[in-house]
Coordinates of C-alpha atoms in Angstrom, one line a residue:
X1 CA 103.6 147.8 142.9
X2 CA 102.7 149.3 139.2
X3 CA 106.4 148.8 138.2
X4 CA 106.7 145.3 139.5
X5 CA 103.8 144.4 137.4
X6 CA 105.1 146.2 134.2
X7 CA 108.4 144.4 134.3
X8 CA 106.8 140.7 135.1
X9 CA 104.3 141.0 131.9
X10 CA 107.2 142.5 129.9
X11 CA 109.1 139.3 130.7
X12 CA 105.9 136.9 130.1
X13 CA 105.3 138.8 127.2
X14 CA 109.0 138.1 125.7
X15 CA 108.8 134.8 127.0
X16 CA 105.5 133.7 125.4
X17 CA 106.8 135.5 122.1
X18 CA 109.8 133.2 121.8
X19 CA 107.5 130.2 122.5
X20 CA 105.1 130.9 119.8
X21 CA 107.6 132.2 117.3
X22 CA 106.8 130.5 113.9
X23 CA 109.9 129.4 111.2
X24 CA 108.9 130.7 108.0
X25 CA 106.5 128.4 105.5
X26 CA 108.6 125.8 103.6
X27 CA 107.6 125.0 100.0
X28 CA 107.8 121.1 100.5
X29 CA 105.5 121.5 104.2
X30 CA 102.3 119.4 104.0
X31 CA 99.4 120.9 105.3
X32 CA 96.4 118.3 105.3
X33 CA 96.2 114.9 107.0
X34 CA 94.6 111.3 106.4
X35 CA 93.8 109.6 109.4
X36 CA 90.2 108.3 108.2
X37 CA 89.2 106.8 104.8
X38 CA 87.1 109.7 102.8
X39 CA 83.7 110.5 104.0
X40 CA 80.8 109.7 101.3
X41 CA 80.2 113.4 101.1
X42 CA 78.2 115.3 98.2
X43 CA 76.8 118.7 97.1
X44 CA 75.8 120.4 94.1
X45 CA 78.3 120.7 90.8
X46 CA 80.3 124.3 90.5
X47 CA 80.6 125.8 86.9
X48 CA 83.1 128.0 86.5
X49 CA 85.8 128.0 83.7
X50 CA 89.5 127.2 84.7
X51 CA 91.9 130.2 83.8
X52 CA 95.1 129.6 82.0
X53 CA 93.2 126.3 79.8
X54 CA 95.7 124.6 78.0
X55 CA 96.0 123.1 74.6
X56 CA 94.0 119.8 73.3
X57 CA 95.7 116.5 73.1
X58 CA 93.9 113.2 71.3
X59 CA 95.6 110.2 72.6
X60 CA 94.5 106.6 71.2
X61 CA 91.0 108.3 69.7
X62 CA 90.0 108.7 73.4
X63 CA 88.6 112.3 74.4
X64 CA 90.9 114.0 76.5
X65 CA 90.8 117.6 78.5
X66 CA 93.9 119.3 79.3
X67 CA 93.9 122.3 81.3
X68 CA 90.3 123.1 80.8
X69 CA 89.6 122.6 76.9
X70 CA 87.3 119.5 75.4
X71 CA 88.2 118.2 72.8
X72 CA 87.0 114.8 71.1
X73 CA 85.8 113.1 67.8
X74 CA 82.2 113.0 66.4
X75 CA 80.1 111.4 69.4
X76 CA 76.3 110.8 69.8
X77 CA 74.4 113.5 71.5
X78 CA 74.5 111.9 74.8
X79 CA 78.6 111.3 75.0
X80 CA 78.6 115.0 74.1
X81 CA 76.1 115.9 77.0
X82 CA 78.3 113.7 79.5
X83 CA 81.8 115.2 78.3
X84 CA 79.7 119.0 78.6
X85 CA 78.6 118.5 81.9
X86 CA 81.8 116.9 83.2
X87 CA 83.4 119.9 81.3
X88 CA 81.8 122.4 83.1
X89 CA 81.9 120.5 86.6
X90 CA 85.9 119.8 86.3
X91 CA 86.3 123.1 85.2
X92 CA 84.6 124.9 88.1
X93 CA 86.4 122.9 90.6
X94 CA 90.1 123.6 89.1
X95 CA 89.1 127.5 89.2
X96 CA 88.3 127.2 92.4
X97 CA 91.3 126.0 93.5
X98 CA 90.2 122.4 94.8
X99 CA 92.5 120.3 92.9
X100 CA 95.6 121.0 90.2
X101 CA 94.8 118.5 88.5
X102 CA 92.6 115.6 87.8
X103 CA 91.3 112.1 85.5
X104 CA 88.1 110.9 84.8
X105 CA 87.0 108.1 83.5
X106 CA 82.8 107.4 82.6
X107 CA 81.8 103.9 81.5
X108 CA 78.1 102.9 79.6
X109 CA 77.1 100.5 78.5
X110 CA 80.4 98.6 78.3
X111 CA 82.0 101.6 76.4
X112 CA 84.2 104.1 77.2
X113 CA 82.0 107.4 77.2
X114 CA 84.5 109.9 78.4
X115 CA 88.3 109.4 79.7
X116 CA 89.5 112.7 80.3
X117 CA 92.8 114.7 81.7
X118 CA 92.1 117.7 83.7
X119 CA 94.5 120.4 84.8
X120 CA 97.9 119.9 86.0
X121 CA 99.9 116.6 86.8
X122 CA 102.6 119.3 87.5
X123 CA 101.6 122.9 88.6
X124 CA 105.4 124.1 88.7
X125 CA 106.2 122.3 85.4
X126 CA 103.0 123.0 83.7
X127 CA 102.4 119.3 82.7
X128 CA 99.3 118.5 82.2
X129 CA 97.0 115.1 82.6
X130 CA 96.9 112.9 80.1
X131 CA 94.6 109.8 81.6
X132 CA 96.1 107.3 79.8
X133 CA 100.1 108.1 81.0
X134 CA 99.8 110.2 84.2
X135 CA 100.0 107.9 87.3
X136 CA 97.8 108.7 90.7
X137 CA 98.2 106.7 93.8
X138 CA 94.6 105.8 94.4
X139 CA 94.9 104.6 98.4
X140 CA 92.6 102.5 99.0
X141 CA 90.8 101.4 95.5
X142 CA 94.4 99.2 96.0
X143 CA 92.1 96.7 98.2
X144 CA 90.0 96.1 95.3
X145 CA 93.1 94.5 93.5
X146 CA 93.8 92.4 96.9
X147 CA 90.5 91.1 96.7
X148 CA 90.4 90.1 93.3
X149 CA 93.8 88.2 94.0
X150 CA 92.0 86.3 97.0
X151 CA 89.0 85.3 95.1
X152 CA 91.1 83.9 92.2
X153 CA 92.9 82.0 94.4
X154 CA 89.7 80.8 96.4
X155 CA 88.7 79.6 92.8
X156 CA 91.3 77.8 92.3
X157 CA 90.5 75.7 95.5
X158 CA 93.8 77.2 97.3
X159 CA 92.2 79.0 99.8
X160 CA 89.0 78.8 101.6
X161 CA 86.8 81.9 102.5
X162 CA 85.6 80.4 105.8
X163 CA 88.6 78.6 107.2
X164 CA 90.7 80.2 109.6
X165 CA 93.0 82.6 108.4
X166 CA 95.6 81.4 110.5
X167 CA 95.7 78.3 108.3
X168 CA 97.5 80.1 105.4
X169 CA 100.1 82.2 108.0
X170 CA 103.7 80.9 108.8
X171 CA 105.8 83.1 110.1
X172 CA 103.2 84.7 113.2
X173 CA 99.8 83.5 113.9
X174 CA 96.2 85.9 114.7
X175 CA 95.7 85.6 118.6
X176 CA 92.5 83.4 119.8
X177 CA 91.2 86.2 121.4
X178 CA 87.6 85.1 120.6
X179 CA 86.0 81.8 120.0
X180 CA 85.4 82.4 116.6
X181 CA 88.7 82.6 114.3
X182 CA 89.6 85.3 111.9
X183 CA 88.2 84.8 108.1
X184 CA 89.1 85.7 104.9
X185 CA 85.5 86.7 104.1
X186 CA 85.4 88.7 107.7
X187 CA 88.5 90.6 106.4
X188 CA 87.2 91.0 102.9
X189 CA 84.0 92.8 104.8
X190 CA 86.0 94.5 107.6
X191 CA 84.6 92.4 110.1
X192 CA 87.3 91.0 111.4
X193 CA 87.5 93.0 114.6
X194 CA 91.3 94.4 114.8
X195 CA 91.8 97.3 116.6
X196 CA 93.1 100.2 114.0
X197 CA 97.1 101.3 114.0
X198 CA 98.2 104.6 112.6
X199 CA 101.7 105.0 113.8
X200 CA 104.3 103.6 111.2
X201 CA 101.6 103.1 108.5
X202 CA 103.9 104.5 105.9
X203 CA 107.4 105.4 105.2
X204 CA 109.7 108.1 103.6
X205 CA 110.2 107.3 99.8
X206 CA 114.3 106.7 100.9
X207 CA 113.5 104.3 103.6
X208 CA 114.0 100.5 102.6
X209 CA 111.0 99.0 103.7
X210 CA 110.5 95.5 105.4
X211 CA 108.7 92.6 103.7
X212 CA 105.2 92.8 104.2
X213 CA 105.1 89.5 106.1
X214 CA 107.7 91.1 109.0
X215 CA 105.7 94.3 109.0
X216 CA 102.5 92.5 109.8
X217 CA 104.2 90.2 112.2
X218 CA 105.7 93.2 114.5
X219 CA 102.6 95.8 113.9
X220 CA 99.4 93.3 113.3
X221 CA 97.2 95.2 115.6
X222 CA 94.8 93.1 118.7
X223 CA 91.7 91.8 118.4
X224 CA 89.5 94.2 119.8
X225 CA 85.6 92.7 118.6
X226 CA 84.3 89.2 117.7
X227 CA 84.9 88.7 114.2
X228 CA 81.6 88.6 112.2
X229 CA 79.7 91.1 114.4
X230 CA 80.7 94.5 114.1
X231 CA 81.9 96.4 111.1
X232 CA 85.2 98.3 111.2
X233 CA 87.6 98.8 108.8
X234 CA 90.9 97.7 108.7
X235 CA 94.1 98.7 106.7
X236 CA 96.0 96.0 108.2
X237 CA 93.2 93.4 107.8
X238 CA 93.5 93.6 104.1
X239 CA 97.2 94.1 104.1
X240 CA 97.1 91.0 105.7
X241 CA 94.9 89.3 103.1
X242 CA 97.9 90.0 100.6
X243 CA 100.4 88.3 102.9
X244 CA 97.6 85.3 102.5
X245 CA 98.1 85.8 98.8
X246 CA 102.2 85.6 99.2
X247 CA 101.9 82.3 101.3
X248 CA 99.7 80.5 99.2
X249 CA 101.1 81.3 96.0
X250 CA 104.8 81.5 96.8
X251 CA 105.5 85.1 95.3
X252 CA 106.0 88.5 96.5
X253 CA 102.6 90.1 96.3
X254 CA 103.5 92.9 94.1
X255 CA 105.1 90.2 91.5
X256 CA 101.7 88.0 91.9
X257 CA 99.5 91.2 91.0
X258 CA 101.4 91.8 88.4
X259 CA 101.4 88.3 86.7
X260 CA 97.9 87.3 87.4
X261 CA 96.0 90.8 87.3
X262 CA 98.1 93.6 85.5
X263 CA 99.6 91.6 82.6
X264 CA 96.6 89.5 81.7
X265 CA 94.6 92.9 81.2
X266 CA 97.4 94.8 79.9
X267 CA 98.0 97.5 82.6
X268 CA 101.2 98.3 81.7
X269 CA 101.1 101.5 83.6
X270 CA 100.1 100.4 86.8
X271 CA 102.4 99.2 89.8
X272 CA 102.2 98.2 93.7
X273 CA 104.4 101.0 95.3
X274 CA 106.0 103.9 93.9
X275 CA 108.9 102.4 90.7
X276 CA 112.1 103.1 91.3
X277 CA 113.4 105.2 89.2
X278 CA 111.3 107.4 89.9
X279 CA 109.0 108.0 86.4
X280 CA 108.1 111.5 85.6
X281 CA 104.2 110.6 84.5
X282 CA 103.3 110.3 88.6
X283 CA 101.4 113.2 89.2
X284 CA 102.6 115.3 92.1
X285 CA 100.4 115.0 95.2
X286 CA 99.3 118.2 96.9
X287 CA 97.6 120.1 99.6
X288 CA 95.5 123.3 99.3
X289 CA 97.5 126.4 100.3
X290 CA 100.8 127.4 98.9
X291 CA 102.5 129.1 96.3
X292 CA 102.1 126.9 93.6
X293 CA 98.8 128.3 91.8
X294 CA 97.4 127.8 95.5
X295 CA 99.0 124.3 96.5
X296 CA 101.9 123.0 98.4
X297 CA 103.7 119.9 97.0
X298 CA 104.0 116.9 99.3
X299 CA 106.7 114.2 99.1
X300 CA 105.6 110.4 97.9
X301 CA 106.1 108.0 100.1
X302 CA 105.6 104.0 100.9
X303 CA 102.9 102.7 102.2
X304 CA 104.1 99.5 104.1
X305 CA 100.9 97.8 104.2
X306 CA 101.1 98.1 100.2
X307 CA 98.0 95.3 99.2
X308 CA 95.8 98.1 101.5
X309 CA 96.6 101.3 99.7
X310 CA 99.9 101.4 97.7
X311 CA 98.5 101.1 93.8
X312 CA 99.8 103.5 91.2
X313 CA 98.1 103.6 88.4
X314 CA 96.0 105.7 85.4
X315 CA 92.6 106.3 84.4
X316 CA 93.4 104.5 81.2
X317 CA 94.4 101.1 83.1
X318 CA 91.7 101.5 86.1
X319 CA 89.3 101.3 82.8
X320 CA 90.5 97.6 81.7
X321 CA 89.8 96.8 85.4
X322 CA 86.3 97.9 85.7
X323 CA 85.3 96.5 82.4
X324 CA 86.4 92.6 83.2
X325 CA 84.4 93.3 86.5
X326 CA 81.5 94.6 85.0
X327 CA 82.0 91.7 81.7
X328 CA 81.7 89.2 84.5
X329 CA 85.3 88.3 84.9
X330 CA 85.7 88.1 80.7
X331 CA 88.2 90.0 78.6
X332 CA 90.0 89.4 75.3
X333 CA 89.3 86.6 72.9
X334 CA 86.8 85.0 76.1
X335 CA 89.6 84.6 78.4
X336 CA 88.5 85.1 82.0
X337 CA 90.2 86.8 85.1
X338 CA 87.6 85.4 87.3
X339 CA 84.8 83.1 86.3
X340 CA 81.3 84.7 86.1
X341 CA 79.7 82.7 89.1
X342 CA 82.9 83.8 91.5
X343 CA 82.4 87.3 90.1
X344 CA 79.0 87.4 90.9
X345 CA 79.9 85.6 94.6
X346 CA 82.4 88.5 95.0
X347 CA 79.9 91.6 94.0
X348 CA 76.7 90.1 96.0
X349 CA 76.6 92.1 99.8
X350 CA 77.6 89.6 102.4
X351 CA 77.6 91.9 105.5
X352 CA 75.2 94.5 106.3
X353 CA 75.1 95.9 109.8
X354 CA 71.8 96.8 109.9
X355 CA 69.2 95.4 106.9
X356 CA 67.9 98.3 104.6
X357 CA 71.4 100.1 105.0
X358 CA 74.6 100.0 102.7
X359 CA 76.8 97.0 103.3
X360 CA 79.4 95.0 102.0
X361 CA 80.7 92.7 99.3
X362 CA 83.7 91.0 99.1
X363 CA 86.4 93.6 98.7
X364 CA 83.5 96.4 97.4
X365 CA 82.0 98.7 99.4
X366 CA 77.9 98.5 98.6
X367 CA 75.7 101.8 98.1
X368 CA 72.6 102.7 96.8
X369 CA 71.4 106.2 95.4
X370 CA 68.8 107.0 93.3
X371 CA 67.0 104.0 93.4
X372 CA 70.2 102.2 92.2
X373 CA 72.7 99.7 94.0
X374 CA 76.3 100.4 93.3
X375 CA 79.4 98.4 94.4
X376 CA 82.9 100.4 94.5
X377 CA 85.7 102.1 96.8
X378 CA 87.2 105.3 97.8
X379 CA 90.9 105.9 98.5
X380 CA 92.1 109.0 100.0
X381 CA 95.8 109.4 101.5
X382 CA 98.5 112.3 101.4
X383 CA 97.7 114.7 98.2
X384 CA 95.4 112.0 96.3
X385 CA 91.8 111.5 96.5
X386 CA 89.8 109.0 94.0
X387 CA 86.7 107.4 93.8
X388 CA 85.4 104.0 91.8
X389 CA 81.5 103.3 91.4
X390 CA 79.9 100.9 88.9
X391 CA 76.6 99.1 88.2
X392 CA 77.8 95.8 87.0
X393 CA 74.0 94.8 86.1
X394 CA 74.4 97.9 83.3
X395 CA 77.5 98.0 82.7
X396 CA 78.0 101.5 83.9
X397 CA 80.1 103.6 86.4
X398 CA 82.4 106.2 86.8
X399 CA 86.3 106.2 88.0
X400 CA 87.7 109.9 89.2
X401 CA 91.1 110.7 90.9
X402 CA 92.9 114.0 91.4
X403 CA 96.4 115.3 93.0
X404 CA 95.4 116.9 96.4
X405 CA 93.6 115.6 99.6
X406 CA 90.2 114.7 99.8
X407 CA 87.9 118.0 100.8
X408 CA 84.0 118.3 101.8
X409 CA 83.8 121.3 98.8
X410 CA 85.3 118.8 96.1
X411 CA 84.7 114.9 96.9
X412 CA 81.1 116.1 97.7
X413 CA 80.4 118.0 94.5
X414 CA 81.8 115.2 92.2
X415 CA 80.2 112.3 94.1
X416 CA 76.5 113.9 93.7
X417 CA 76.8 115.3 90.6
X418 CA 78.3 111.8 88.8
X419 CA 75.5 109.8 90.7
X420 CA 73.1 112.1 89.2
X421 CA 74.3 112.5 85.9
X422 CA 74.6 108.5 85.2
X423 CA 71.7 107.5 87.7
X424 CA 69.4 110.3 87.6
X425 CA 66.8 111.0 90.5
X426 CA 63.7 109.6 90.5
X427 CA 61.7 111.7 92.7
X428 CA 62.1 113.4 96.0
X429 CA 62.4 111.8 99.5
X430 CA 59.7 113.2 102.0
X431 CA 59.8 111.9 106.0
X432 CA 57.5 108.9 107.0
X433 CA 56.3 110.3 110.5
X434 CA 55.2 108.0 112.7
X435 CA 53.5 108.1 116.4
X436 CA 57.0 106.8 117.6
X437 CA 59.1 108.6 115.2
X438 CA 59.8 111.4 117.8
X439 CA 60.6 109.1 121.0
X440 CA 63.4 106.9 118.8
X441 CA 64.8 110.5 118.0
X442 CA 65.2 111.2 121.0
X443 CA 66.8 108.2 122.5
X444 CA 69.5 108.4 119.7
X445 CA 70.4 111.8 120.3
X446 CA 73.8 112.2 121.9
X447 CA 77.4 111.7 121.3
X448 CA 79.2 109.0 119.2
X449 CA 82.8 107.6 118.7
X450 CA 83.6 105.6 115.7
X451 CA 84.5 102.2 116.1
X452 CA 87.1 102.2 113.9
X453 CA 89.7 103.7 116.2
X454 CA 93.1 103.2 118.0
X455 CA 92.4 101.8 121.6
X456 CA 96.1 100.9 122.3
X457 CA 97.9 104.2 121.7
X458 CA 97.6 107.7 122.2
X459 CA 96.0 108.3 118.5
X460 CA 92.6 107.4 120.2
X461 CA 92.8 111.3 121.1
X462 CA 91.9 111.8 117.4
X463 CA 89.2 109.7 117.2
X464 CA 87.6 111.0 120.7
X465 CA 88.3 114.5 119.1
X466 CA 86.3 114.0 116.1
X467 CA 82.9 112.8 118.0
X468 CA 80.0 113.7 115.9
X469 CA 76.4 114.8 118.1
X470 CA 73.3 114.1 117.0
X471 CA 70.2 116.4 118.1
X472 CA 66.4 115.8 117.9
X473 CA 65.2 118.9 117.0
X474 CA 61.4 117.6 116.5
X475 CA 58.9 115.7 114.1
X476 CA 61.2 112.9 114.6
X477 CA 64.0 114.0 112.5
X478 CA 67.9 113.8 113.3
X479 CA 70.4 117.0 112.8
X480 CA 73.6 114.6 112.6
X481 CA 77.4 116.8 113.1
X482 CA 80.0 114.8 110.9
X483 CA 83.4 116.3 111.3
X484 CA 84.6 117.9 108.3
X485 CA 81.0 118.4 107.0
X486 CA 80.9 122.0 108.4
X487 CA 77.4 121.6 109.0
X488 CA 74.7 119.4 110.8
X489 CA 73.1 116.9 108.6
X490 CA 69.3 116.4 108.2
X491 CA 67.9 113.0 108.6
X492 CA 64.5 112.2 108.3
X493 CA 62.3 109.6 109.5
X494 CA 61.1 106.3 107.7
X495 CA 58.5 104.0 108.8
X496 CA 60.9 101.5 109.2
X497 CA 62.5 102.9 112.3
X498 CA 65.4 104.1 110.6
X499 CA 66.3 107.3 108.8
X500 CA 67.5 108.8 105.3
X501 CA 69.3 112.3 104.6
X502 CA 67.7 113.8 101.5
X503 CA 70.8 115.3 100.2
X504 CA 73.0 112.3 100.2
X505 CA 70.7 109.7 100.5
X506 CA 72.7 108.0 103.6
X507 CA 70.5 106.2 105.6
X508 CA 71.0 105.9 109.7
X509 CA 69.6 103.6 112.4
X510 CA 70.1 102.8 116.2
X511 CA 71.4 100.0 118.0
X512 CA 69.8 99.6 120.9
X513 CA 70.6 97.4 124.4
X514 CA 68.1 95.1 126.0
X515 CA 66.5 97.9 127.5
X516 CA 65.9 99.9 123.8
X517 CA 68.6 102.0 125.0
X518 CA 70.3 103.3 122.1
X519 CA 73.8 102.3 122.3
X520 CA 75.4 102.8 118.7
X521 CA 74.3 104.7 115.9
X522 CA 75.2 103.1 112.4
X523 CA 75.7 105.2 109.0
X524 CA 75.2 103.6 106.5
X525 CA 77.7 100.6 107.2
X526 CA 79.8 102.5 109.6
X527 CA 79.3 102.5 113.2
X528 CA 79.8 104.9 116.0
X529 CA 79.6 104.0 119.8
X530 CA 77.6 106.2 121.9
X531 CA 80.0 108.2 124.5
X532 CA 78.2 109.3 127.9
X533 CA 79.8 110.9 130.6
X534 CA 83.6 111.7 131.3
X535 CA 83.9 110.1 127.8
X536 CA 82.4 112.9 125.9
X537 CA 84.7 115.0 124.1
X538 CA 83.1 118.5 125.5
X539 CA 83.7 117.3 128.9
X540 CA 87.5 116.6 127.9
X541 CA 87.7 119.5 126.6
X542 CA 86.8 121.8 129.6
X543 CA 89.1 119.4 131.7
X544 CA 91.8 119.7 129.7
X545 CA 90.8 123.7 129.6
X546 CA 91.1 123.3 133.3
X547 CA 94.5 121.6 133.6
X548 CA 96.2 124.0 131.2
X549 CA 94.3 127.0 133.6
X550 CA 96.6 125.5 136.5
X551 CA 99.6 125.0 135.0
X552 CA 99.7 128.4 133.4
X553 CA 98.5 129.3 137.4
X554 CA 101.3 127.3 138.4
X555 CA 104.1 128.6 135.7
X556 CA 102.7 132.6 136.6
X557 CA 103.5 132.0 140.1
X558 CA 106.5 130.3 140.7
X559 CA 108.0 132.7 137.8
X560 CA 106.6 135.8 139.2
X561 CA 107.3 134.9 142.9
X562 CA 111.2 134.3 142.0
X563 CA 111.5 137.4 139.8
X564 CA 110.0 139.5 142.7
X565 CA 112.3 138.2 145.0
X566 CA 115.5 138.6 142.4
X567 CA 114.2 142.3 141.5
X568 CA 112.0 143.4 144.1
X569 CA 113.2 142.5 147.4
X570 CA 110.4 140.0 148.4
X571 CA 111.3 137.6 151.4
X572 CA 112.0 134.1 150.3
X573 CA 109.2 131.9 149.7
X574 CA 108.0 129.1 152.8
X575 CA 108.4 126.2 150.1
X576 CA 111.9 125.2 149.7
X577 CA 113.4 125.4 146.0
X578 CA 113.4 121.4 145.1
X579 CA 109.4 121.7 145.2
X580 CA 109.2 124.7 143.2
X581 CA 111.1 123.7 140.5
X582 CA 109.7 119.8 140.7
X583 CA 106.2 122.1 140.3
X584 CA 107.2 124.5 137.6
X585 CA 108.8 121.8 135.4
X586 CA 106.0 119.5 135.8
X587 CA 103.6 122.4 134.6
X588 CA 105.7 122.8 132.1
X589 CA 105.7 119.8 130.4
X590 CA 102.2 119.2 131.1
X591 CA 101.4 122.2 128.6
X592 CA 104.6 120.9 126.4
X593 CA 103.0 118.0 126.1
X594 CA 99.8 119.0 125.1
X595 CA 100.3 121.6 123.1
X596 CA 102.9 118.8 120.9
X597 CA 100.5 116.4 120.6
X598 CA 97.6 118.3 120.0
X599 CA 99.8 119.5 117.1
X600 CA 100.6 116.3 116.1
X601 CA 97.4 114.8 115.7
X602 CA 96.0 118.4 114.1
X603 CA 98.7 118.5 111.0
X604 CA 97.0 118.2 107.6
X605 CA 100.3 115.5 107.3
X606 CA 100.9 114.2 110.7
X607 CA 104.4 112.8 109.2
X608 CA 105.5 112.1 112.6
X609 CA 103.0 109.6 113.4
X610 CA 102.2 107.9 109.8
X611 CA 106.3 107.8 109.0
X612 CA 107.1 107.7 113.1
X613 CA 107.8 107.1 115.5
X614 CA 110.2 109.8 114.6
X615 CA 112.6 111.5 117.3
X616 CA 110.3 114.2 117.8
X617 CA 107.3 111.8 118.2
X618 CA 109.2 109.6 120.9
X619 CA 110.0 112.9 123.0
X620 CA 106.6 113.7 123.1
X621 CA 105.5 110.3 124.4
X622 CA 108.2 110.6 126.7
X623 CA 107.1 113.4 128.4
X624 CA 104.4 111.7 130.5
X625 CA 107.0 109.9 132.1
X626 CA 108.9 112.5 133.1
X627 CA 106.2 114.0 134.5
X628 CA 105.0 110.8 136.6
X629 CA 109.2 110.3 137.7

């Protein structure tokens, strides 16, 4: 008996070793996925000094920082303080290995207070970042340009933001799923109600992509929410707005933006899409972990819905775009990119899920921190992370971008630090406990899944696995666990029935049904559906564990029985060969499907999905069909 177990164990160990063996890490491999927009994460600044400091460079009289060395002409004391502070912050993050290089822009009172490059655009070639020459992909900040184009055409009377978007579509139409039509106002506030879609969102740089209209006609997600009622961030929605620009103007989207935004503002280094031939001044995208000073380089690709995220630009060019929005649309010799009334309408709040929480303007996200209302947008794509924030009333703001994926430790420190630098805190935040605070907190406790998710394909598994949990520890407080934050976030009760996080100044509220039961949680503008029972990821995790255990037992049982009959003369099995092999194959395929899909969804750069469907993904998707057969 002992000899039999020994042989069987050795066979299984050899099998498991082969199955689990991994190839050597490839230098061009990806290490970071982006399936969600970057969260508004914040923490305190770091202040280490970067190693390997490079030589200072001055470009056009502007201050520039390269490889850790800050240089400038004589500057007012306040500007000197700003530069010194940002110097320490960026040096610390580079030294900590958060990103290889970055561009930073700070505007105060309508003037550039700082425009600086930090670290390396290309680690291997030791090419420093130049804020006027180094181009970065700014991902969803592209949406601000698409929204600006829409507002230009609306100002000219060629578009009506309240009209059915089908009015401007020729090649395909949005289905009348609900009585209310989708409008451009819905699209610009992310309330059109489209499902989410990740498969095939991008393509390798070597691939020729189809025209925007054809892509949207083939891939436009279905409507899953009534328009104007619920915030649900949509890349396809903004790409559709870009196609409307094409339909109304008669120009391809990239050409329209070049002629009507880039050229008037002198944004000579900006393009929608990676130019061909590939310029040498595009910052190499990186992911943390690897052989290039702790990073692995990624490959540039093409975003099929370009108007939603394919802008390549520099800090110098973004300065011109921010300035015109801060200056009521005026640029040059009293020329207007947009009329003052149009700019003010664009910057105004047009949707808020809950009164008192942040909302959306047309294209711009809206936020509040340190008593200041700001508008802006974040951007995140494979190997790039960007933030744009401005307060038009005071002509103050900042833009930063770096060539690494968005991580809490970097994006959090930067957002908090830049806010507190430009708009210092005015006091501390304290709890406002009322007699009903604890009851309200207990009613909200539970598990939640983002309203923005893919409902019609397998990537819903990613949303299910990224559920957030809410606890009520007492005194009316909430502890919210957000995937990626790595710790519970504490929310204090407020007298108006909402909650506020004292560190990040995020606000939370509950949406309830007719019986007062919390059905949704709102974190500023982002909405999460409550999940109960079988929909909770904790239960799914247990169920999947049971399935895996049964499949492993099946594999062990059938394989051990076969080996025992072959090597130890055991009697023949009662169950015949065909049922045994079918059960064995089915169990094996289930394990393959679960492990393979988990690996794809858990990859830091899920190219089989984003560039898919690839042959590997199609094989995995065919496994359930094979199991059913």
